[in-house]
Amino acid sequence: MAASADVNLTIKGTTEFDGNEVNLTSGDRWGGGIYMKGNSAKSVTAVMTGGEVLLNEAYDGGGIYIDSNASFTMTGGLLTGNDAQIGSGGKGSGVYLAAGGTFTMRGSAKIKSSDDVYLSNGTMITLSGRLSEYFVARITPENYSASTKVLDGDITANYIRFEVTPKD
């Protein structure tokens, strides 16, 4: 969803974004399940309290692509079985977080380890409160330097619930 006006989306209950595939050969190839982009004057906001984003495919952001001026908050629900075109250079089978976008996780949010969260340079996952799932997500940063920060907010109680994709 791209915004020419403020857009707010709530995903809850048994809602499913299931089996979508964007055109992988031309045009916008991002966000198989959900593509979010605002502009400087208008924002796009989504809150996921339940439901699933599953079996979607895109070049980047197989499940969800969060672009500039977009904010995605996940307090529940599941991302699983999504696919980015990793072999062709695509990134973020679960989530792709681009510069200027925000991604917040709390509560029972869960992204299966097969669906990674790709963080472009300068972006990070913001944690708000204690996460209830033992494993929450696998993070793939664009930059693997010792000073790269991938989490922000309530890190102390939650960092152990994440893993970082090993550098190639």
Short mmCIF file of C-alpha atoms in Angstrom, two decimals, residues 68-142:
data_model
loop_
_atom_site.label_atom_id
_atom_site.label_comp_id
_atom_site.label_asym_id
_atom_site.label_seq_id
_atom_site.Cartn_x
_atom_site.Cartn_y
_atom_site.Cartn_z
CA SER A 68 10.23 4.92 3.97
CA ASN A 69 7.56 6.72 6.00
CA ALA A 70 5.96 3.39 6.91
CA SER A 71 5.59 1.83 10.34
CA PHE A 72 4.74 -1.80 11.10
CA THR A 73 4.02 -2.91 14.68
CA MET A 74 3.72 -6.62 15.38
CA THR A 75 2.21 -7.57 18.75
CA GLY A 76 1.01 -11.03 17.72
CA GLY A 77 0.61 -13.26 14.71
CA LEU A 78 3.08 -15.25 12.65
CA LEU A 79 5.20 -14.91 9.51
CA THR A 80 6.14 -18.24 7.96
CA GLY A 81 6.98 -19.87 4.63
CA ASN A 82 7.60 -16.59 2.78
CA ASP A 83 10.34 -16.33 0.16
CA ALA A 84 12.63 -13.61 -1.15
CA GLN A 85 14.68 -14.29 -4.25
CA ILE A 86 17.86 -14.84 -2.20
CA GLY A 87 19.64 -16.75 -4.98
CA SER A 88 19.09 -13.78 -7.31
CA GLY A 89 20.22 -11.18 -4.76
CA GLY A 90 16.87 -10.62 -3.02
CA LYS A 91 16.75 -10.07 0.74
CA GLY A 92 14.37 -10.52 3.65
CA SER A 93 12.22 -13.59 3.16
CA GLY A 94 10.05 -12.53 6.11
CA VAL A 95 10.55 -8.76 6.38
CA TYR A 96 12.67 -6.19 4.53
CA LEU A 97 13.12 -2.97 6.55
CA ALA A 98 14.29 -0.12 4.30
CA ALA A 99 15.79 3.20 5.41
CA GLY A 100 13.14 5.50 6.84
CA GLY A 101 10.79 2.67 7.83
CA THR A 102 10.14 1.40 11.38
CA PHE A 103 9.45 -2.10 12.68
CA THR A 104 8.34 -2.65 16.29
CA MET A 105 7.82 -6.01 17.97
CA ARG A 106 6.21 -6.92 21.30
CA GLY A 107 3.92 -9.48 22.92
CA SER A 108 3.52 -12.79 21.08
CA ALA A 109 4.94 -11.66 17.71
CA LYS A 110 6.82 -14.45 15.94
CA ILE A 111 8.71 -14.82 12.67
CA LYS A 112 9.88 -18.35 11.90
CA SER A 113 13.67 -18.70 11.52
CA SER A 114 13.26 -19.60 7.82
CA ASP A 115 11.76 -16.10 7.30
CA ASP A 116 14.55 -13.66 8.17
CA VAL A 117 14.24 -9.94 8.90
CA TYR A 118 16.62 -7.98 6.65
CA LEU A 119 17.79 -4.66 8.12
CA SER A 120 19.17 -2.12 5.65
CA ASN A 121 21.97 0.09 7.03
CA GLY A 122 20.86 2.27 9.92
CA THR A 123 17.63 0.39 10.63
CA MET A 124 16.82 -1.80 13.61
CA ILE A 125 13.93 -3.63 15.23
CA THR A 126 12.41 -1.66 18.11
CA LEU A 127 11.33 -3.80 21.07
CA SER A 128 8.51 -2.58 23.31
CA GLY A 129 8.02 -4.62 26.48
CA ARG A 130 8.77 -8.28 27.03
CA LEU A 131 8.29 -10.72 24.15
CA SER A 132 6.47 -13.93 25.14
CA GLU A 133 7.82 -16.30 22.47
CA TYR A 134 11.09 -18.12 23.21
CA PHE A 135 12.33 -17.56 19.64
CA VAL A 136 11.10 -14.41 17.89
CA ALA A 137 13.12 -13.82 14.70
CA ARG A 138 16.36 -14.26 12.77
CA ILE A 139 17.99 -10.98 11.77
CA THR A 140 20.13 -10.38 8.68
CA PRO A 141 21.87 -6.99 8.81
CA GLU A 142 23.18 -5.32 5.66
#
